[in-house]
PDB file of C-alpha atoms in Angstrom:
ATOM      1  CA  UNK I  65      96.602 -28.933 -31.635  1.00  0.00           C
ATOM      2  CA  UNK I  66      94.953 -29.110 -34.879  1.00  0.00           C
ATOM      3  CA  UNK I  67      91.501 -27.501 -35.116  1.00  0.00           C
ATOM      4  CA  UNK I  68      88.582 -28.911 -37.513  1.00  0.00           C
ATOM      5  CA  UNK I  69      87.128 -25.714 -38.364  1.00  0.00           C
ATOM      6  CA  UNK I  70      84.481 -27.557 -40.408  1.00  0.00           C
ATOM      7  CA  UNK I  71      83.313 -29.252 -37.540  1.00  0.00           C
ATOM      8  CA  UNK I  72      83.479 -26.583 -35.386  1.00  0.00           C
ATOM      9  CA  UNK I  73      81.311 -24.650 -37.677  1.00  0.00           C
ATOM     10  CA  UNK I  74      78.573 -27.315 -37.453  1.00  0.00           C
ATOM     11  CA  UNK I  75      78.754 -27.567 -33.663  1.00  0.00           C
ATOM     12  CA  UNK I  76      78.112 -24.019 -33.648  1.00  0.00           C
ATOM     13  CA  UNK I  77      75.404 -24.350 -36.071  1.00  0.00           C
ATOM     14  CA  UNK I  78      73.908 -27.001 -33.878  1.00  0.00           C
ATOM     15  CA  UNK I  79      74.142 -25.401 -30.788  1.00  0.00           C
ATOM     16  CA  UNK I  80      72.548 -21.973 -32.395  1.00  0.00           C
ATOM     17  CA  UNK I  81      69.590 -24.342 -33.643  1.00  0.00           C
ATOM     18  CA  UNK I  82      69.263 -25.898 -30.366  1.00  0.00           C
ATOM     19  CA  UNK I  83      68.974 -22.775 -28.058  1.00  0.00           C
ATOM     20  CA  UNK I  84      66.167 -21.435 -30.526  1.00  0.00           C
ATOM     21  CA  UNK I  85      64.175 -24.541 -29.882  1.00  0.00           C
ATOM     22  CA  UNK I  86      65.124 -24.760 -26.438  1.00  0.00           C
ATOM     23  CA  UNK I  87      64.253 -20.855 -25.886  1.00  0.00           C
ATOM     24  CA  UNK I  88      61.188 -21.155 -27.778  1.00  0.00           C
ATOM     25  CA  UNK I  89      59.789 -24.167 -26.120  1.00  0.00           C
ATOM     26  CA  UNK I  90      61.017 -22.370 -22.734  1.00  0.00           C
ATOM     27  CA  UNK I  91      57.624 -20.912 -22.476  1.00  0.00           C
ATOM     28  CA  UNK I  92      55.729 -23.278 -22.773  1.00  0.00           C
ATOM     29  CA  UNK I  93      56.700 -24.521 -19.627  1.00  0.00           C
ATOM     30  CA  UNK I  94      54.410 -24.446 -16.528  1.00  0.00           C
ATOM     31  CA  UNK I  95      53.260 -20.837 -15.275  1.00  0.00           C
ATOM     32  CA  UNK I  96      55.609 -19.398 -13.097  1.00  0.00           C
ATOM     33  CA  UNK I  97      58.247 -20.720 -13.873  1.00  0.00           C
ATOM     34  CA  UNK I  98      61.682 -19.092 -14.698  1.00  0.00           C
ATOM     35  CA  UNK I  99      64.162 -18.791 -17.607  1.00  0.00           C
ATOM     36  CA  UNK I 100      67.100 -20.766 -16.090  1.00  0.00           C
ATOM     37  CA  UNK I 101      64.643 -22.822 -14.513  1.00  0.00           C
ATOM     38  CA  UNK I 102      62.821 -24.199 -17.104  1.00  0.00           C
ATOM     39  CA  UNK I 103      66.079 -24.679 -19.534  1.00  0.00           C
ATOM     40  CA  UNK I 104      67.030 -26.740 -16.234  1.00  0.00           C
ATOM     41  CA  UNK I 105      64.246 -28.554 -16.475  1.00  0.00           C
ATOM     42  CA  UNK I 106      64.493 -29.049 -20.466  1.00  0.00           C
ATOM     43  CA  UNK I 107      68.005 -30.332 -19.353  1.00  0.00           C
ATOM     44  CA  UNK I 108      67.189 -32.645 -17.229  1.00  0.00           C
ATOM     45  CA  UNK I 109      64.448 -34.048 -19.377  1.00  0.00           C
ATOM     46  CA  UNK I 110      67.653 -34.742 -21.866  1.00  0.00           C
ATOM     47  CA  UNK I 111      69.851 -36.502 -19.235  1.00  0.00           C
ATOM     48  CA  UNK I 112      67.077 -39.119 -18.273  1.00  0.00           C
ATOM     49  CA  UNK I 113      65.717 -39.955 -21.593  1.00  0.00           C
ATOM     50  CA  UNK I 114      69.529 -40.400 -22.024  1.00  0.00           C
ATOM     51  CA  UNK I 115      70.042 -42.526 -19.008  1.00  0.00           C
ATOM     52  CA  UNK I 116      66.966 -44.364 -19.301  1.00  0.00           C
ATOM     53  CA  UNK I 117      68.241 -48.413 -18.997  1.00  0.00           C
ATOM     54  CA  UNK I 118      64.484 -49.301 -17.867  1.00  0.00           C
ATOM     55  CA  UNK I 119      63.003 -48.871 -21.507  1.00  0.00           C
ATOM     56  CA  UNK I 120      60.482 -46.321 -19.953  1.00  0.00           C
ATOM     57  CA  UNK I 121      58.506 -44.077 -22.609  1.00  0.00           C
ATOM     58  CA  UNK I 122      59.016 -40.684 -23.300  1.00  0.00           C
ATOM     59  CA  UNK I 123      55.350 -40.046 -21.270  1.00  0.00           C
ATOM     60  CA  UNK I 124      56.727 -41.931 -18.022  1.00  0.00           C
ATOM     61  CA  UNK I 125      59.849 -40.093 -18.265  1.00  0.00           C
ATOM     62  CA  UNK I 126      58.357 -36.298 -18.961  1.00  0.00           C
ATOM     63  CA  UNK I 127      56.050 -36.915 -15.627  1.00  0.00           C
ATOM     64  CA  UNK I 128      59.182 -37.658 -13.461  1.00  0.00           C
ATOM     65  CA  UNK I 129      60.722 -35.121 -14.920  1.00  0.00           C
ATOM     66  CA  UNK I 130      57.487 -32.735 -14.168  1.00  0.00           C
ATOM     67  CA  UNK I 131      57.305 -31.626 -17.654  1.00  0.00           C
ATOM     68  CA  UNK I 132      53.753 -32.088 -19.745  1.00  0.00           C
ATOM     69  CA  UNK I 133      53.892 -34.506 -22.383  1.00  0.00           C
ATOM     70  CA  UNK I 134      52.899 -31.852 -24.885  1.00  0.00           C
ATOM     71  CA  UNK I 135      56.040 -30.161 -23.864  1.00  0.00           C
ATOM     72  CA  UNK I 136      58.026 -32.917 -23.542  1.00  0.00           C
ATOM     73  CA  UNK I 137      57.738 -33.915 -27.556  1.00  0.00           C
ATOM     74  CA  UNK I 138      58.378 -30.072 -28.559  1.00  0.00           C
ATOM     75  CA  UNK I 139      61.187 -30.159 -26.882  1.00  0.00           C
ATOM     76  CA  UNK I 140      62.325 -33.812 -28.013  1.00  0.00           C
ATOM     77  CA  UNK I 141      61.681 -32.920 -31.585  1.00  0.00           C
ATOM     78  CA  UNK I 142      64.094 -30.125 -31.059  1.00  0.00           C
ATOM     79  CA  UNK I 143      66.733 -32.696 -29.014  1.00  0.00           C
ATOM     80  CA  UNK I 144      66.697 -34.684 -32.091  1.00  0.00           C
ATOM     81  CA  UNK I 145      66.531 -32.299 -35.397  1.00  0.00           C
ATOM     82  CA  UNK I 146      69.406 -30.827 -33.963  1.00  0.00           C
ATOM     83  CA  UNK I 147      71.260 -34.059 -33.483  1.00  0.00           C
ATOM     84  CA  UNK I 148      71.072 -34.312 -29.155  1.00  0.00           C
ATOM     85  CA  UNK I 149      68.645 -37.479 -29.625  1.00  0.00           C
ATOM     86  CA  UNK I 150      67.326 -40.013 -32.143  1.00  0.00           C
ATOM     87  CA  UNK I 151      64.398 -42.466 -32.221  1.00  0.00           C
ATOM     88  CA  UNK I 152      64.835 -46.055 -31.871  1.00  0.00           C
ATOM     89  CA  UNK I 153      61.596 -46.736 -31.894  1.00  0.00           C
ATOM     90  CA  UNK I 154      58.220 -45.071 -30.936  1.00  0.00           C
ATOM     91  CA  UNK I 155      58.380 -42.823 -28.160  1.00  0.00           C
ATOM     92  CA  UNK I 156      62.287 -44.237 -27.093  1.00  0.00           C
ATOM     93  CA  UNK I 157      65.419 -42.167 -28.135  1.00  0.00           C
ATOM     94  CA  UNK I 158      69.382 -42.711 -27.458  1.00  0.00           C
ATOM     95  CA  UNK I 159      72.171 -40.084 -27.347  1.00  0.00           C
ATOM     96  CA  UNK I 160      72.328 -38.749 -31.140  1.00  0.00           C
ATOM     97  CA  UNK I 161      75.350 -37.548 -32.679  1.00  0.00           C
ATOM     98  CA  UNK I 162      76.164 -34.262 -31.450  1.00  0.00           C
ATOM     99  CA  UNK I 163      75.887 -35.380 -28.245  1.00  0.00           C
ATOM    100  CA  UNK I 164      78.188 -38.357 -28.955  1.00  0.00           C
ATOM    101  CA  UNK I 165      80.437 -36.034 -31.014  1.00  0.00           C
ATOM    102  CA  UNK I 166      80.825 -33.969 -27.422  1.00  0.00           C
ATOM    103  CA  UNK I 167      81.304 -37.095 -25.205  1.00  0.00           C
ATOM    104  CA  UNK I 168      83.966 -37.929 -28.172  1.00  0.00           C
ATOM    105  CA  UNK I 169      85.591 -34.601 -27.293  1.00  0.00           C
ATOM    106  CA  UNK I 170      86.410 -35.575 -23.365  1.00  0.00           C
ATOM    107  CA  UNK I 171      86.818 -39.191 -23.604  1.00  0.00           C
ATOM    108  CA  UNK I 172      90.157 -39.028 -22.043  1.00  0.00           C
ATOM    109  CA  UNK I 173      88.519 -37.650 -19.093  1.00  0.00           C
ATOM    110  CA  UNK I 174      86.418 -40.003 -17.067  1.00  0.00           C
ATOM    111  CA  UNK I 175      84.036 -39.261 -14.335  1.00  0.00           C
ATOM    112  CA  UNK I 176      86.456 -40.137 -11.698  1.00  0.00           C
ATOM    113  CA  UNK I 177      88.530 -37.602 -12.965  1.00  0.00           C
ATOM    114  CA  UNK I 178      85.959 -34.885 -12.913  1.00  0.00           C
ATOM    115  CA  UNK I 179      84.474 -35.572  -9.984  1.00  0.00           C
ATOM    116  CA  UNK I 180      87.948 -35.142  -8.218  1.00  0.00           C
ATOM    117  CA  UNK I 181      88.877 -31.743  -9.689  1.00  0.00           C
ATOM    118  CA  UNK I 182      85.348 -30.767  -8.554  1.00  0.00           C
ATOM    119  CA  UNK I 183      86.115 -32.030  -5.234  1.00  0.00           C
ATOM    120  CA  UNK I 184      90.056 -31.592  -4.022  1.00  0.00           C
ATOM    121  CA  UNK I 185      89.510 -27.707  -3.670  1.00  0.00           C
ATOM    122  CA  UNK I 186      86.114 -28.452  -1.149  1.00  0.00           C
ATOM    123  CA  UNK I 187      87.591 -30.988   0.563  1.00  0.00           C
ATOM    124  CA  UNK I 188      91.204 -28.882   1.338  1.00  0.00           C
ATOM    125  CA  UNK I 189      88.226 -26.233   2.972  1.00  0.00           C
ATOM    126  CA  UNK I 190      86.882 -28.675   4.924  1.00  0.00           C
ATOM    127  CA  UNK I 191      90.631 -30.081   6.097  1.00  0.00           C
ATOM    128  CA  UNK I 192      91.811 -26.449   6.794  1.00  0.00           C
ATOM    129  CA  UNK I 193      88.383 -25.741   8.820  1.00  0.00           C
ATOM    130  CA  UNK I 194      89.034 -28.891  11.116  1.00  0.00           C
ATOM    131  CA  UNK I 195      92.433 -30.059  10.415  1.00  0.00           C
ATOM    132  CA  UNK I 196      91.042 -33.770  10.008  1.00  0.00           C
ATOM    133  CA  UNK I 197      92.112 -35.622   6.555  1.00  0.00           C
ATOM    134  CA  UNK I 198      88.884 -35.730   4.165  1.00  0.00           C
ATOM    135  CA  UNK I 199      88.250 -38.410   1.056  1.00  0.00           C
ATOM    136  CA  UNK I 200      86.552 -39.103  -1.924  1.00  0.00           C
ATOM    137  CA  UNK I 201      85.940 -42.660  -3.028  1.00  0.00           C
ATOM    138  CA  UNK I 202      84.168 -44.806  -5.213  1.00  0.00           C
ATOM    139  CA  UNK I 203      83.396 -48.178  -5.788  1.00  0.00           C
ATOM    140  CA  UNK I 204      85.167 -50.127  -8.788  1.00  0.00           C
ATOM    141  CA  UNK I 205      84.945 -53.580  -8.779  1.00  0.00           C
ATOM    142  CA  UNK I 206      83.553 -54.217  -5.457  1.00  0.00           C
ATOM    143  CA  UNK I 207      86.081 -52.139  -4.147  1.00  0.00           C
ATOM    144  CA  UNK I 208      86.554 -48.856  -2.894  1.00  0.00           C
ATOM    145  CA  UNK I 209      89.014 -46.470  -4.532  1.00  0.00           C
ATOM    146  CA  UNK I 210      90.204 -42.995  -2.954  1.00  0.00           C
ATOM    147  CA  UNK I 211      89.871 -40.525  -5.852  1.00  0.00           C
ATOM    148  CA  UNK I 212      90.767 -37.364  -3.552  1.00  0.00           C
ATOM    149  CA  UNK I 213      92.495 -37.032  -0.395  1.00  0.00           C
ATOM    150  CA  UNK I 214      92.743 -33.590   1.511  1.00  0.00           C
ATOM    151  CA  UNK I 215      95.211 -33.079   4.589  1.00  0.00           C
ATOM    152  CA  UNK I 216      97.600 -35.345   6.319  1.00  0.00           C
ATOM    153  CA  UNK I 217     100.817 -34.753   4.673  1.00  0.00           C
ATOM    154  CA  UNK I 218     102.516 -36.343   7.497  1.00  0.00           C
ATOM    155  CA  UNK I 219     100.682 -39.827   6.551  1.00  0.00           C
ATOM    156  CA  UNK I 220      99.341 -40.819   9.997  1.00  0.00           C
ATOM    157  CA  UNK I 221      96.174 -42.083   7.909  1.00  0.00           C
ATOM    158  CA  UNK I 222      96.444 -45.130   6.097  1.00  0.00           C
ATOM    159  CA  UNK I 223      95.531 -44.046   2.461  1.00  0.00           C
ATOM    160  CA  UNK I 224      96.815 -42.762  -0.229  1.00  0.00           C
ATOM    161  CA  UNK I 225      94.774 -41.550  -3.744  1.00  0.00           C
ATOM    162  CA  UNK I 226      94.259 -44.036  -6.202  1.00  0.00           C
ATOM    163  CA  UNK I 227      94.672 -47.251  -2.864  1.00  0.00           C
ATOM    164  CA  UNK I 228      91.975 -49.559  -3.150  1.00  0.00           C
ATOM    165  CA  UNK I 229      90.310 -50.847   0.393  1.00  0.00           C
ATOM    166  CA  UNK I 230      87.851 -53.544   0.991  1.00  0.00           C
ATOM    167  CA  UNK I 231      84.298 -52.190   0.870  1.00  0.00           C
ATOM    168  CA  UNK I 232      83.181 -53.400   3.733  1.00  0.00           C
ATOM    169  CA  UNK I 233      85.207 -52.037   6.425  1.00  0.00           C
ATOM    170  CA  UNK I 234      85.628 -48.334   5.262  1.00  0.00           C
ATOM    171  CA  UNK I 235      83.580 -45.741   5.631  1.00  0.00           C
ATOM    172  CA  UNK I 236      83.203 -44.390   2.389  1.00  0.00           C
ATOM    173  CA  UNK I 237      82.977 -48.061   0.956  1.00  0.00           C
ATOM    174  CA  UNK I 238      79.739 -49.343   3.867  1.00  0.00           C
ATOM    175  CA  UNK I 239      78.030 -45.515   2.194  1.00  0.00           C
ATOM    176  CA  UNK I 240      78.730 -47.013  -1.391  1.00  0.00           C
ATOM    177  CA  UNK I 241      77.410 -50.383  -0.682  1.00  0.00           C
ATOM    178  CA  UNK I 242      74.325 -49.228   1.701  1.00  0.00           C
ATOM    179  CA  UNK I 243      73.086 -47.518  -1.736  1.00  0.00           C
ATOM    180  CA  UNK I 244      73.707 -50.456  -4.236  1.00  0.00           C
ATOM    181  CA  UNK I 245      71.156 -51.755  -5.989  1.00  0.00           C
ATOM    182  CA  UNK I 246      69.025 -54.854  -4.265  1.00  0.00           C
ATOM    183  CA  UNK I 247      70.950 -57.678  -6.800  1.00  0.00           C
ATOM    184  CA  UNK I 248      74.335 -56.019  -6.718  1.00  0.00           C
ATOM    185  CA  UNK I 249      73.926 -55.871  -3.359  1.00  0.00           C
ATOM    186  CA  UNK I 250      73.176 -59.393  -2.349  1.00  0.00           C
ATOM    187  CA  UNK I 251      76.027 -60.702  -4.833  1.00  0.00           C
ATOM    188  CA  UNK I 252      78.400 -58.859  -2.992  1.00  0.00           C
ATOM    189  CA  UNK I 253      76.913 -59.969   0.124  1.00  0.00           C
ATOM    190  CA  UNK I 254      77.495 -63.556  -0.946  1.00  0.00           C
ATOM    191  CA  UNK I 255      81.179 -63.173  -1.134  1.00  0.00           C
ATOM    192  CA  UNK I 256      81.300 -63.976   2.508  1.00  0.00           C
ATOM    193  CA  UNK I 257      82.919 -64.493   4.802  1.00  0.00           C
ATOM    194  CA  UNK I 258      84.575 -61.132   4.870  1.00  0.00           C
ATOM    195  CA  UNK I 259      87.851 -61.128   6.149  1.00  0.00           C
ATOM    196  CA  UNK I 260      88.913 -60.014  10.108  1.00  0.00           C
ATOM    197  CA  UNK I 261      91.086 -57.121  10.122  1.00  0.00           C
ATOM    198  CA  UNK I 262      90.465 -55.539  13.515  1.00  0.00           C
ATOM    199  CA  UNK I 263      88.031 -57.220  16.414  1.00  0.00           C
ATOM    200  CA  UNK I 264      85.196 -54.818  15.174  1.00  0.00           C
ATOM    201  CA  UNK I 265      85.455 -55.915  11.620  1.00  0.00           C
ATOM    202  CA  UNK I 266      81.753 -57.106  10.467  1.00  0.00           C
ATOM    203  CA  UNK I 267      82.828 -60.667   8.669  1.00  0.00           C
ATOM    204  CA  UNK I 268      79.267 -61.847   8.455  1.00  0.00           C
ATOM    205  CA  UNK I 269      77.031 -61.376   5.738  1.00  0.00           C
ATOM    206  CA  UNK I 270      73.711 -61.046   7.787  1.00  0.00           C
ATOM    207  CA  UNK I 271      75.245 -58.742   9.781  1.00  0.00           C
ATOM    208  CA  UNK I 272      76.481 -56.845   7.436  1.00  0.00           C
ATOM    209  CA  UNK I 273      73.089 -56.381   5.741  1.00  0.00           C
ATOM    210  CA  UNK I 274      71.794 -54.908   9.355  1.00  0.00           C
ATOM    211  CA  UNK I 275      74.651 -52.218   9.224  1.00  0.00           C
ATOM    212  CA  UNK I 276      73.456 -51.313   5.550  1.00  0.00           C
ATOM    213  CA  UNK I 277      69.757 -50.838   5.945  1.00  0.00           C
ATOM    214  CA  UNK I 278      70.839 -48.752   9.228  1.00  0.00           C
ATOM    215  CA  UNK I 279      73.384 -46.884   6.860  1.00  0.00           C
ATOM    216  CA  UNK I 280      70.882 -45.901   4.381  1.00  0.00           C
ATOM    217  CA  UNK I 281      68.180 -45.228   6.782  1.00  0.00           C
ATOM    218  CA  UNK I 282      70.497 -42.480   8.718  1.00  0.00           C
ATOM    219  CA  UNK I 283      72.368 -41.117   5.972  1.00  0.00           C
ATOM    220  CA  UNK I 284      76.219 -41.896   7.045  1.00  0.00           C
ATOM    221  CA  UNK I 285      77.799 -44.391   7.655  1.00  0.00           C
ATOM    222  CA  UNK I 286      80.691 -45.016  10.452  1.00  0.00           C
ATOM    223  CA  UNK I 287      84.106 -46.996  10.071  1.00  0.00           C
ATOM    224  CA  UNK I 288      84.420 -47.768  13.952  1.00  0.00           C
ATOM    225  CA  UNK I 289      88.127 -48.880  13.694  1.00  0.00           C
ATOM    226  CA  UNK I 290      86.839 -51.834  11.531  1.00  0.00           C
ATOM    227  CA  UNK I 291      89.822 -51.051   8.987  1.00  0.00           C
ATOM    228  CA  UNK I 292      92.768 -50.190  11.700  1.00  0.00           C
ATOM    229  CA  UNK I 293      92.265 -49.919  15.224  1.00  0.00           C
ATOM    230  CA  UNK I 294      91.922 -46.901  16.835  1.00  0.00           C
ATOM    231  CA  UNK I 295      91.176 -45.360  13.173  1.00  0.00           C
ATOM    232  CA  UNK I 296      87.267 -43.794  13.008  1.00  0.00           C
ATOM    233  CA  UNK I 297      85.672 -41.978  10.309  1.00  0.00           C
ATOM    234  CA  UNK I 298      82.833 -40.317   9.183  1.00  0.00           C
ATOM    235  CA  UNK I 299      80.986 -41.031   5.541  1.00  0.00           C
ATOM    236  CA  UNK I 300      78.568 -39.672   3.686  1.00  0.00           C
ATOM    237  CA  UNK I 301      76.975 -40.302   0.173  1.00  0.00           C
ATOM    238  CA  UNK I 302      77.207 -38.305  -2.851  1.00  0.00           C
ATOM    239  CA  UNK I 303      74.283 -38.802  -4.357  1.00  0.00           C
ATOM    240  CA  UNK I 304      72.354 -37.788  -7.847  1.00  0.00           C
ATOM    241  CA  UNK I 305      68.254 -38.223  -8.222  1.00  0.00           C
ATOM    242  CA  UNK I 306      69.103 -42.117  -9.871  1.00  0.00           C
ATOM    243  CA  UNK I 307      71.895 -43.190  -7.477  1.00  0.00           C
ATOM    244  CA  UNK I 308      74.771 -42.820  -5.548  1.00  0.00           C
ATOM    245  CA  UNK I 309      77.607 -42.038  -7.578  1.00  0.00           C
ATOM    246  CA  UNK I 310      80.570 -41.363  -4.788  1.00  0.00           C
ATOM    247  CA  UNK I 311      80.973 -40.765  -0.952  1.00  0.00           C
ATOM    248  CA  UNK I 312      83.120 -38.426   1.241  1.00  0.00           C
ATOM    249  CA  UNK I 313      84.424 -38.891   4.740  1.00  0.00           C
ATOM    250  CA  UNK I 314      86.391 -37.233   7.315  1.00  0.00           C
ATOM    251  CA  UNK I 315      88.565 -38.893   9.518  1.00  0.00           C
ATOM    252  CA  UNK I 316      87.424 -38.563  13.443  1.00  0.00           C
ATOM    253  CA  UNK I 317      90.548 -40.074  15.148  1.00  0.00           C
ATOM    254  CA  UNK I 318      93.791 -38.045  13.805  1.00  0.00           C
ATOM    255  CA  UNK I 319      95.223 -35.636  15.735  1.00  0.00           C
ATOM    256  CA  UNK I 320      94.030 -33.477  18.978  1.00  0.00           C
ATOM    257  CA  UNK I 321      91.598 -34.866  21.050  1.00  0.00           C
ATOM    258  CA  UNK I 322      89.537 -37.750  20.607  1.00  0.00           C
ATOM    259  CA  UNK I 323      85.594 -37.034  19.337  1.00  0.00           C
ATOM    260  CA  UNK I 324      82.484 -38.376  18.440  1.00  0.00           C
ATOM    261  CA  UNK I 325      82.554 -38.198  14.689  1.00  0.00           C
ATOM    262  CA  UNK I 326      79.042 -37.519  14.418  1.00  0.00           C
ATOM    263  CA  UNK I 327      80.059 -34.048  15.572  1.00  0.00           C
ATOM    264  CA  UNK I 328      81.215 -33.219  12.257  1.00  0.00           C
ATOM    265  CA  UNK I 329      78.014 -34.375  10.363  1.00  0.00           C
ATOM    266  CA  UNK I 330      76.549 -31.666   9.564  1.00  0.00           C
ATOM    267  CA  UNK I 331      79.330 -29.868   8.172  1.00  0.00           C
ATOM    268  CA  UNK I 332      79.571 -33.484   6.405  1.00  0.00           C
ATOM    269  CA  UNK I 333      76.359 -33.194   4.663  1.00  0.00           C
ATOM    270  CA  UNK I 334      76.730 -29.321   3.864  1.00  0.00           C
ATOM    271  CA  UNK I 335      80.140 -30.854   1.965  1.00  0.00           C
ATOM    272  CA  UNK I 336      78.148 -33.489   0.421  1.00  0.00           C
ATOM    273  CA  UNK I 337      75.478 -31.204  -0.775  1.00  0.00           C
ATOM    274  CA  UNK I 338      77.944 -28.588  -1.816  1.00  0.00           C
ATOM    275  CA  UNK I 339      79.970 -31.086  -3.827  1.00  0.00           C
ATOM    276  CA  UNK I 340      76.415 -32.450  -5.580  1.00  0.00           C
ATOM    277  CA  UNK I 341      75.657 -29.132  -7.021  1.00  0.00           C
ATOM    278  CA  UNK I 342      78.913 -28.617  -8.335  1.00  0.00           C
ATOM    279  CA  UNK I 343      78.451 -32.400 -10.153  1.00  0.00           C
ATOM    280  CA  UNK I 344      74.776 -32.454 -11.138  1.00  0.00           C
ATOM    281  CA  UNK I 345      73.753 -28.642 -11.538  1.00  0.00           C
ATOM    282  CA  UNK I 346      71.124 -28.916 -14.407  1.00  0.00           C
ATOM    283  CA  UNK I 347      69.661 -31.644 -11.955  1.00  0.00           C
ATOM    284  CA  UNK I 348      69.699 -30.202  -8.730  1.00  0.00           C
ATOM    285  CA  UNK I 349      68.083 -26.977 -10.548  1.00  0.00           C
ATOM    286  CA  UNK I 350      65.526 -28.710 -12.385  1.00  0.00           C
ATOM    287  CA  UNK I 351      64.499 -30.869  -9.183  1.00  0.00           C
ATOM    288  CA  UNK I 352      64.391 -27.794  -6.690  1.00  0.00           C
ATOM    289  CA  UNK I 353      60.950 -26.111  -5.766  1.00  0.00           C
ATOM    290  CA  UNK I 354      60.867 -22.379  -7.647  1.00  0.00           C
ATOM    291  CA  UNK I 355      61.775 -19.537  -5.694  1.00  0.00           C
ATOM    292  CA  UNK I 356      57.947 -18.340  -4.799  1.00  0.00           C
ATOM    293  CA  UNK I 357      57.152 -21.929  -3.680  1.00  0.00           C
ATOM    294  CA  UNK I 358      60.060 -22.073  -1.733  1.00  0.00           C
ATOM    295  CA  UNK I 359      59.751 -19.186   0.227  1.00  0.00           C
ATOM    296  CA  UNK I 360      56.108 -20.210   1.217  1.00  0.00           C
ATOM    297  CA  UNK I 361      57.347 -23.178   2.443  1.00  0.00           C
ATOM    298  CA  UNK I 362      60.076 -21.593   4.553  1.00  0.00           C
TER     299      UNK I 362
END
């Protein structure tokens, strides 16, 4: 590997400049409020300027982010002197070039990718625990795509990482389209009439919809042999504060005795939870009460 010490020198120099705005505009923050915390927060302010599609000003944005708007343009200032930000116009900003520099730097490793080495190792605990084979998937191209799967060497389930299924028989892909947003939705919805793979395969469109809003209203979603017969599993979304980005299941019918999947939701959602944290730290950080507030509440 050949090493650019120049530009490792300016990285350096940028990062040094950044944490002295960042520390210095740390308290400035709201009262109470932590170190970590409030670097969280200054985080998170970054990532949704960043991901703002919806052309929202920097003054929307700061109050989602529960950040004063004084604050907010200290700390922008410093996102963009040091190269994290520039203005495209008054009060909007896109990635600058450090930050694009540092995507530059992993651009061989997608999200997928990340999100599956974050994964495997939680999802082997969670096989070991109750010796039923565990997934990741996402949805590419309106179908759904095991990233990870943890147990069942012997095969009995019928997937494989990197196997694309149709969406709307599988758990993990009724989680990922429950979440969609409203237009993606009904343009997948108008693909009907969805094809009959089992006799509890949903082909209709309206009837689909039903399961969805039920899907998103509970928080799981169920694959009642509507992929295989006989084949039931559990799903759950992986979710950050703009979207679903992923879900995880567990599969109910494999060996032992037969259960009612639901049994293992709990230990779902801790997984789910567990595996958010892990993806979206700054964000989970910045969006949790502080530690006085939460122990009130307790």
């Amino acid at each position: 590997m050949i090493l650019d010490y120049g530009f490792q020198s300016k990285m350096v120099k940028t990062a040094l400049a950044f944490n002295s705005h960042i520390m210095g505009d740390v308290r400035m923050l709201q009262a109470g409020t932590t170190a970590p915390r409030a670097l969280a927060k200054s985080l998170a302010l970054l990532a949704r300027i960043i991901e703002n599609e919806s052309g929202s000003s920097l003054s929307a944005i700061a109050a989602v982010a529960g950040i004063p708007l004084s604050t907010a343009h200290r700390l922008v200032t410093g996102f963009e002197e040091t190269g994290f930000l520039m203005r495209i116009g008054r009060g909007r900003y896109v990635a600058g070039p450090a930050l694009t520099r540092l995507a530059d730097l992993r651009r061989d490793q997608d999200w997928g990718a990340f999100a599956a080495r974050v994964s495997r190792p939680i999802l082997n605990r969670v096989f070991r625990k109750t010796g039923r084979p565990t997934h990741l998937g996402v949805l590419e191209d309106n179908m759904m795509t095991y990233l990870v799967k943890a147990g069942d060497r012997q095969g009995h389930a019928i997937s494989r990482e990197g196997m694309q299924l149709e969406a709307y028989c599988s758990g993990i892909g009724k989680a990922l389209l429950a979440h969609l947003p409203p237009l993606q939705l009904e343009a997948y919805l108008a693909s009907e009439p969805f094809v009959r793979l089992t006799p509890t395969t949903i082909t209709s469109a309206a009837e689909l919809r039903r399961e969805l809003v039920e899907i998103r209203k509970r928080g799981y979603a169920v694959d009642n042999g509507e992929m295989a017969p006989g084949l039931v599993c559990l799903a759950v979304p992986i979710k950050n504060p703009q979207s679903v980005s992923a879900a995880i299941s567990l599969v109910a019918t494999h060996e032992g005795a037969q259960c009612d999947p639901t049994d293992y939701l709990p230990l779902l959602q801790d997984t789910a939870q567990e595996i958010e944290k892990k993806l979206f730290p700054y964000l989970a950080a910045a969006l949790s009460p502080p530690d006085n507030q939460s122990r009130r509440s307790a």
